[in-house]
Amino acid sequence: MDVEQSPTRERRTSFVVLLLGAGTLIGLHATNLLPWLLEGSVLSLLLGLAGLGGVILLLALQVVHYADALAIRLGEPFGTLILTGSAVVVELALIASTMGSGEANPTLARDSMFAVLMIALTGIKGISVFEAAREQEKTLREPLQDSDLAAMNIGGSITYVNLITTISVLALIVPNFTTQTTEANFNGPGNVVLIGAALGLFSVFIAFQTGSYRGLFTESREQRQWLGAADGGHEGIPEVAPAVAWLAAGLLILVINAESMGELIEASLNGLGLRSAIGGTLVGLLVLAPEALNALRAASRGQVQRSLNTLYGSVLSTLCLTVPAVLLIGELTGTKVILGLDPLEMVLLGLTLLLIRPTLGKFTQLDGLMLLVVFVFWIALQVI
């Protein structure tokens, strides 16, 4: 979908996507299709997974389209907040459905959160940084000067990275060193402290981000100068109320379909005898589909900070909201939840957090390539 398409075509496309999603939902639950897929051959299971994944991707495209429209109407950072909040809803639906189906998978939440972190901060950010730098550098003189490079708003970026570092270490590394339990998790009081820290930090951050610190999360002065003062206005952009309605409808159908997706993912892993970490990677890919599209689109336009807001916001909301939710779900369902990463993953997390720390607030294509190397290395480790 394109934000600037005609209103009639836009409504028609949105209606068709919603109809396809609703039809898929009815077909899975009003017939024996879902049980047949879950109990059938591995081939039919994979075909069902691919088909449902395609429908969810179309719904995700609709969500990102209207989130993009809201970002233009409301300004940053409200648009990306809506988008990242939508992604967390999708992730929780996938994790909750998978936790409640099939064999217990105590590391699913950890694996999906780590996958979201690695995909967003190394894969998508690597491509976005490379694309933003390439787009800006190709129109400038050589040799390039520091003032020519794509620029982030360093104040907001440092705040994001510091928060992501704090919560990721507390939730994914510290559990490995606690003496409260014999496994990589906390006991009841420890979980209460972690939940309070995650929700408290996130609440305070949102209050500042949408209040007195809002200017830290808009494009830097250098980037605004490169982009130009004109933003094209709001011509052809959906109004706020219709955009919210279409986004909510698409998100609702997507979340309900995601429950079936979780069951298919769990059954596929069991049928193929694959590592449980791959399930977390699949969840992460589905969750990040809207953000990935939004971030890449913004980067291709040279909107560096908007791209970073989308990626960093997604990771931060995933950590701060998913951790409390899965701990509560685990408590209610009696499912054990393991948060601590394996040693190799802790090293990759440390390297990623080191590479994303802002230095001079400028980007080159080499910065993107370094992140992509880490991403490819991590992906390779999932399959070998």
C-alpha positions as a printed NumPy array, in Angstrom:
array([[  0.   ,   0.   ,   0.   ],
       [  1.097,   3.561,  -0.643],
       [  0.018,   6.386,   1.631],
       [ -0.512,   8.661,  -1.356],
       [ -2.888,   6.421,  -3.327],
       [ -6.394,   7.721,  -4.136],
       [ -8.945,   7.509,  -1.291],
       [-11.314,   5.267,  -3.29 ],
       [ -8.605,   2.821,  -4.276],
       [ -7.231,   2.904,  -0.742],
       [-10.584,   1.975,   0.807],
       [-11.131,  -0.751,  -1.769],
       [ -7.723,  -2.277,  -1.131],
       [ -8.174,  -2.109,   2.632],
       [-11.58 ,  -3.755,   2.4  ],
       [-10.227,  -6.601,   0.251],
       [ -7.375,  -7.232,   2.707],
       [ -9.772,  -7.271,   5.663],
       [-12.129,  -9.575,   3.778],
       [ -9.271, -11.966,   3.017],
       [ -8.179, -11.942,   6.66 ],
       [-11.721, -12.487,   7.925],
       [-12.293, -15.263,   5.373],
       [ -9.109, -16.99 ,   6.487],
       [-10.2  , -16.692,  10.107],
       [-13.607, -18.185,   9.403],
       [-12.1  , -20.952,   7.276],
       [ -9.709, -21.979,  10.041],
       [-12.2  , -21.964,  12.899],
       [-15.585, -22.709,  11.315],
       [-14.308, -25.81 ,   9.51 ],
       [-11.924, -28.639,  10.303],
       [ -9.128, -26.992,   8.32 ],
       [ -6.941, -26.037,  11.287],
       [ -7.177, -29.455,  13.032],
       [ -6.529, -31.137,   9.669],
       [ -3.395, -29.052,   9.163],
       [ -2.158, -29.692,  12.692],
       [ -2.689, -33.45 ,  12.43 ],
       [ -1.717, -33.838,   8.776],
       [  1.594, -34.358,   7.027],
       [  4.575, -32.059,   7.441],
       [  4.117, -30.828,   3.857],
       [  0.5  , -29.769,   4.419],
       [  1.523, -28.162,   7.685],
       [  4.233, -26.108,   5.98 ],
       [  1.88 , -25.097,   3.161],
       [ -0.698, -23.97 ,   5.709],
       [  1.99 , -22.05 ,   7.585],
       [  3.125, -20.314,   4.398],
       [ -0.43 , -19.444,   3.359],
       [ -1.402, -18.056,   6.74 ],
       [  1.921, -16.213,   6.923],
       [  1.101, -14.528,   3.606],
       [ -2.294, -13.369,   4.887],
       [ -0.717, -12.029,   8.08 ],
       [  1.886, -10.189,   6.007],
       [ -0.855,  -8.488,   3.958],
       [ -2.619,  -7.457,   7.152],
       [  0.708,  -6.172,   8.49 ],
       [  1.111,  -4.075,   5.342],
       [ -2.285,  -2.522,   6.011],
       [ -1.335,  -1.787,   9.629],
       [  1.914,  -0.098,   8.596],
       [  0.126,   1.896,   5.891],
       [ -2.277,   3.492,   8.344],
       [  0.385,   3.866,  11.027],
       [  2.423,   5.731,   8.41 ],
       [ -0.574,   7.97 ,   7.727],
       [ -1.025,   8.654,  11.43 ],
       [  2.679,   9.476,  11.745],
       [  2.249,  12.13 ,   9.056],
       [ -0.965,  13.494,  10.571],
       [  0.135,  13.466,  14.214],
       [  3.872,  13.962,  13.765],
       [  6.678,  12.099,  15.467],
       [  6.941,  10.228,  17.737],
       [  3.199,   9.459,  17.944],
       [  2.985,   7.592,  14.656],
       [  5.792,   5.198,  15.458],
       [  4.433,   4.71 ,  18.986],
       [  1.167,   3.482,  17.475],
       [  3.057,   1.167,  15.147],
       [  5.316,  -0.319,  17.815],
       [  2.379,  -0.744,  20.174],
       [  0.587,  -2.685,  17.452],
       [  3.599,  -4.951,  17.035],
       [  3.692,  -5.818,  20.734],
       [  0.031,  -6.842,  20.571],
       [  0.845,  -9.191,  17.679],
       [  3.856, -10.644,  19.482],
       [  1.933, -11.308,  22.663],
       [ -0.84 , -13.029,  20.699],
       [  1.705, -15.31 ,  19.01 ],
       [  3.593, -16.088,  22.224],
       [  0.441, -16.638,  24.297],
       [ -1.086, -18.975,  21.714],
       [  2.134, -20.962,  21.379],
       [  2.638, -21.157,  25.161],
       [ -0.854, -22.558,  25.488],
       [ -0.549, -25.172,  22.739],
       [  1.522, -28.254,  22.256],
       [  4.452, -29.078,  24.501],
       [  5.633, -26.478,  26.99 ],
       [  8.391, -24.293,  25.572],
       [  9.888, -22.33 ,  28.481],
       [ 12.363, -20.438,  26.27 ],
       [  9.899, -19.274,  23.581],
       [  9.427, -15.774,  25.006],
       [ 13.17 , -15.354,  25.499],
       [ 13.925, -16.604,  21.99 ],
       [ 11.307, -14.351,  20.389],
       [ 12.485, -11.259,  22.285],
       [ 16.103, -11.95 ,  21.376],
       [ 15.066, -12.542,  17.753],
       [ 13.203,  -9.21 ,  17.654],
       [ 16.279,  -7.52 ,  19.103],
       [ 18.732,  -9.073,  16.625],
       [ 16.506,  -8.678,  13.557],
       [ 15.7  ,  -5.04 ,  14.355],
       [ 19.085,  -3.829,  15.62 ],
       [ 21.38 ,  -5.677,  13.207],
       [ 19.378,  -6.779,  10.154],
       [ 16.816,  -4.051,   9.566],
       [ 18.904,  -1.277,  11.079],
       [ 21.905,  -2.41 ,   9.039],
       [ 19.922,  -2.176,   5.795],
       [ 18.291,   1.11 ,   6.857],
       [ 21.59 ,   2.755,   7.794],
       [ 23.26 ,   1.557,   4.602],
       [ 20.343,   2.767,   2.475],
       [ 20.043,   6.164,   4.202],
       [ 23.792,   6.782,   3.917],
       [ 23.906,   5.641,   0.281],
       [ 20.924,   7.78 ,  -0.667],
       [ 22.462,  10.877,   0.875],
       [ 26.05 ,  10.315,  -0.222],
       [ 25.268,   9.721,  -3.894],
       [ 24.106,  13.338,  -4.336],
       [ 27.093,  14.929,  -2.588],
       [ 30.636,  15.808,  -3.505],
       [ 33.679,  13.587,  -3.043],
       [ 35.574,  13.142,  -0.852],
       [ 32.731,  13.299,   1.641],
       [ 32.896,  15.648,   4.599],
       [ 31.532,  14.896,   8.057],
       [ 28.731,  17.4  ,   7.504],
       [ 27.622,  15.461,   4.405],
       [ 26.816,  12.234,   6.242],
       [ 23.333,  11.08 ,   7.261],
       [ 22.687,  12.349,  10.788],
       [ 20.617,  11.025,  13.672],
       [ 19.251,  13.083,  16.553],
       [ 21.938,  11.943,  18.966],
       [ 20.079,  12.921,  22.162],
       [ 17.075,  10.723,  21.421],
       [ 19.189,   7.902,  20.031],
       [ 21.38 ,   7.754,  23.152],
       [ 18.27 ,   7.673,  25.343],
       [ 16.824,   4.776,  23.353],
       [ 20.071,   2.788,  23.399],
       [ 20.599,   3.321,  27.131],
       [ 17.099,   2.086,  27.919],
       [ 17.407,  -0.907,  25.594],
       [ 20.765,  -1.805,  27.161],
       [ 19.381,  -1.543,  30.698],
       [ 16.282,  -3.669,  30.16 ],
       [ 17.943,  -6.266,  27.91 ],
       [ 20.72 ,  -6.859,  30.457],
       [ 18.291,  -7.024,  33.399],
       [ 15.874,  -9.361,  31.599],
       [ 18.116, -11.517,  29.404],
       [ 21.533, -11.658,  31.122],
       [ 21.123, -11.108,  34.88 ],
       [ 18.818, -14.182,  35.258],
       [ 21.811, -16.356,  34.356],
       [ 23.679, -15.146,  37.443],
       [ 20.925, -15.038,  40.043],
       [ 20.98 , -17.52 ,  42.92 ],
       [ 17.225, -17.33 ,  43.456],
       [ 16.564, -20.456,  41.355],
       [ 18.565, -23.274,  39.796],
       [ 17.59 , -22.129,  36.282],
       [ 18.038, -18.93 ,  34.284],
       [ 15.067, -17.13 ,  35.8  ],
       [ 13.946, -15.323,  38.941],
       [ 11.667, -16.461,  41.734],
       [  8.301, -14.784,  42.422],
       [  9.582, -11.657,  44.214],
       [ 12.391, -11.296,  41.664],
       [  9.841, -11.38 ,  38.835],
       [  7.794,  -8.688,  40.593],
       [ 10.86 ,  -6.443,  40.771],
       [ 11.659,  -7.068,  37.086],
       [  8.061,  -6.348,  36.047],
       [  8.049,  -3.14 ,  38.077],
       [ 11.352,  -1.987,  36.599],
       [ 10.271,  -2.711,  33.014],
       [  6.842,  -1.088,  33.251],
       [  8.105,   1.825,  35.347],
       [ 10.939,   2.725,  32.969],
       [  8.704,   2.383,  29.928],
       [  5.956,   4.558,  31.433],
       [  8.381,   7.309,  32.391],
       [ 10.044,   7.145,  28.961],
       [  6.721,   7.47 ,  27.095],
       [  5.743,  10.438,  29.272],
       [  8.987,  12.236,  28.448],
       [  9.026,  11.18 ,  24.785],
       [  5.583,  12.609,  24.141],
       [  6.134,  15.589,  26.437],
       [  9.133,  17.743,  27.262],
       [ 11.658,  15.529,  25.41 ],
       [  9.647,  15.201,  22.214],
       [ 12.145,  17.27 ,  20.235],
       [ 14.863,  14.673,  20.859],
       [ 12.973,  12.152,  18.732],
       [ 12.48 ,  14.246,  15.608],
       [ 14.936,  14.6  ,  12.728],
       [ 18.209,  16.339,  13.542],
       [ 18.797,  19.87 ,  12.267],
       [ 21.328,  18.626,   9.674],
       [ 18.936,  15.996,   8.394],
       [ 16.036,  18.441,   8.179],
       [ 18.213,  20.735,   6.092],
       [ 19.098,  17.897,   3.73 ],
       [ 15.498,  16.754,   3.472],
       [ 14.274,  20.296,   2.821],
       [ 11.652,  22.329,   4.596],
       [  8.702,  21.126,   2.503],
       [  7.043,  17.897,   3.631],
       [  4.37 ,  17.671,   0.979],
       [  1.54 ,  18.545,   3.364],
       [ -1.323,  16.195,   4.154],
       [ -2.845,  15.999,   0.688],
       [ -4.076,  12.467,  -0.028],
       [ -3.325,  11.291,   3.524],
       [ -6.23 ,   9.611,   5.385],
       [ -7.804,  11.55 ,   8.228],
       [ -7.009,  10.457,  11.785],
       [-10.36 ,   8.815,  12.611],
       [-10.604,   6.621,   9.448],
       [ -6.919,   5.709,   9.755],
       [ -7.393,   4.585,  13.357],
       [-10.489,   2.569,  12.413],
       [ -8.805,   0.757,   9.51 ],
       [ -5.661,   0.143,  11.562],
       [ -7.653,  -1.255,  14.498],
       [ -9.712,  -3.534,  12.247],
       [ -6.634,  -4.89 ,  10.497],
       [ -4.816,  -5.375,  13.793],
       [ -7.76 ,  -7.207,  15.379],
       [ -8.049,  -9.707,  12.522],
       [ -4.273, -10.085,  12.414],
       [ -4.076, -10.866,  16.151],
       [ -6.827, -13.482,  16.004],
       [ -5.183, -15.148,  13.001],
       [ -1.872, -14.994,  14.848],
       [ -3.266, -17.423,  17.419],
       [ -3.579, -20.066,  14.701],
       [ -0.137, -19.082,  13.443],
       [  1.311, -19.852,  16.856],
       [ -0.187, -23.345,  16.805],
       [  1.156, -24.   ,  13.3  ],
       [  4.632, -22.79 ,  14.258],
       [  4.736, -25.098,  17.289],
       [  3.486, -28.077,  15.279],
       [  5.982, -27.386,  12.473],
       [  8.919, -27.291,  14.868],
       [  7.856, -30.573,  16.44 ],
       [  7.189, -32.221,  13.071],
       [ 10.563, -31.238,  11.632],
       [ 12.494, -31.739,  14.848],
       [ 13.873, -28.203,  14.721],
       [ 15.372, -26.209,  17.576],
       [ 12.901, -24.177,  19.622],
       [ 14.965, -21.027,  18.949],
       [ 13.775, -21.134,  15.326],
       [ 10.215, -20.685,  16.599],
       [ 11.298, -17.487,  18.321],
       [ 12.926, -16.312,  15.085],
       [  9.713, -16.939,  13.121],
       [  7.704, -15.027,  15.72 ],
       [ 10.219, -12.188,  15.54 ],
       [ 10.005, -12.014,  11.751],
       [  6.211, -11.838,  11.795],
       [  6.153,  -9.29 ,  14.606],
       [  8.657,  -7.003,  12.889],
       [  7.101,  -7.097,   9.412],
       [  5.25 ,  -3.749,   9.813],
       [  8.198,  -2.032,  11.523],
       [ 10.67 ,  -3.344,   8.973],
       [  8.631,  -1.933,   6.101],
       [  8.141,   1.375,   7.902],
       [ 11.817,   1.729,   8.852],
       [ 13.105,   0.822,   5.384],
       [ 10.653,   3.213,   3.732],
       [ 11.715,   6.049,   6.035],
       [ 15.416,   5.294,   5.454],
       [ 14.959,   5.352,   1.684],
       [ 13.513,   8.865,   2.06 ],
       [ 16.445,   9.972,   4.224],
       [ 14.285,  10.136,   7.368],
       [ 16.971,   8.719,   9.644],
       [ 15.459,   9.447,  13.042],
       [ 12.036,   8.193,  12.041],
       [ 13.606,   4.921,  10.945],
       [ 15.494,   4.662,  14.248],
       [ 12.382,   5.566,  16.261],
       [ 10.564,   2.658,  14.641],
       [ 13.319,   0.107,  15.279],
       [ 14.396,   1.25 ,  18.733],
       [ 10.796,   1.754,  19.807],
       [  9.893,  -1.749,  18.703],
       [ 12.776,  -3.315,  20.634],
       [ 12.144,  -1.238,  23.76 ],
       [  8.402,  -1.912,  23.825],
       [  9.036,  -5.613,  23.188],
       [ 11.389,  -5.841,  26.152],
       [  9.407,  -3.64 ,  28.542],
       [  5.933,  -5.019,  27.748],
       [  6.531,  -8.604,  26.65 ],
       [  8.618,  -9.556,  29.709],
       [  5.861,  -8.631,  32.209],
       [  3.177, -10.185,  30.024],
       [  4.883, -13.559,  29.554],
       [  5.774, -13.77 ,  33.241],
       [  2.123, -13.213,  34.111],
       [  0.969, -15.689,  31.437],
       [  3.436, -18.237,  32.741],
       [  2.147, -17.743,  36.287],
       [ -1.499, -18.087,  35.218],
       [ -0.949, -21.111,  32.98 ],
       [  1.638, -22.812,  35.173],
       [  4.195, -22.61 ,  32.361],
       [  7.831, -22.209,  33.296],
       [  9.487, -19.159,  31.711],
       [ 13.265, -19.055,  31.2  ],
       [ 14.661, -15.604,  30.39 ],
       [ 18.451, -15.979,  30.553],
       [ 20.24 , -16.262,  27.209],
       [ 22.782, -18.943,  26.325],
       [ 26.457, -17.842,  26.558],
       [ 26.877, -17.423,  22.789],
       [ 23.743, -15.29 ,  22.584],
       [ 24.963, -13.119,  25.453],
       [ 28.152, -12.416,  23.509],
       [ 26.163, -11.494,  20.382],
       [ 23.892,  -9.268,  22.458],
       [ 26.911,  -7.504,  23.963],
       [ 28.467,  -6.963,  20.519],
       [ 25.171,  -5.618,  19.145],
       [ 24.695,  -3.18 ,  22.024],
       [ 28.265,  -1.973,  21.523],
       [ 27.825,  -1.392,  17.779],
       [ 24.541,   0.531,  18.047],
       [ 25.843,   3.06 ,  20.587],
       [ 25.887,   6.522,  18.943],
       [ 29.312,   8.074,  18.546],
       [ 29.339,  11.226,  16.433],
       [ 25.686,  10.956,  15.452],
       [ 26.597,  10.322,  11.801],
       [ 26.13 ,   7.254,   9.6  ],
       [ 28.213,   5.794,   6.803],
       [ 27.544,   2.748,   4.648],
       [ 30.247,   0.9  ,   6.617],
       [ 28.187,   1.277,   9.793],
       [ 25.337,  -0.552,   8.111],
       [ 27.606,  -3.274,   6.756],
       [ 29.06 ,  -4.032,  10.212],
       [ 25.577,  -4.584,  11.6  ],
       [ 24.634,  -6.781,   8.647],
       [ 27.699,  -8.986,   9.242],
       [ 26.507,  -9.638,  12.805],
       [ 22.989, -10.35 ,  11.521],
       [ 24.165, -12.858,   8.9  ],
       [ 26.397, -14.549,  11.485],
       [ 23.447, -14.882,  13.881],
       [ 21.169, -16.267,  11.176],
       [ 23.833, -18.789,  10.18 ],
       [ 24.04 , -20.015,  13.764],
       [ 20.294, -20.726,  13.737],
       [ 20.598, -23.353,  11.01 ],
       [ 23.993, -24.988,  11.539]])
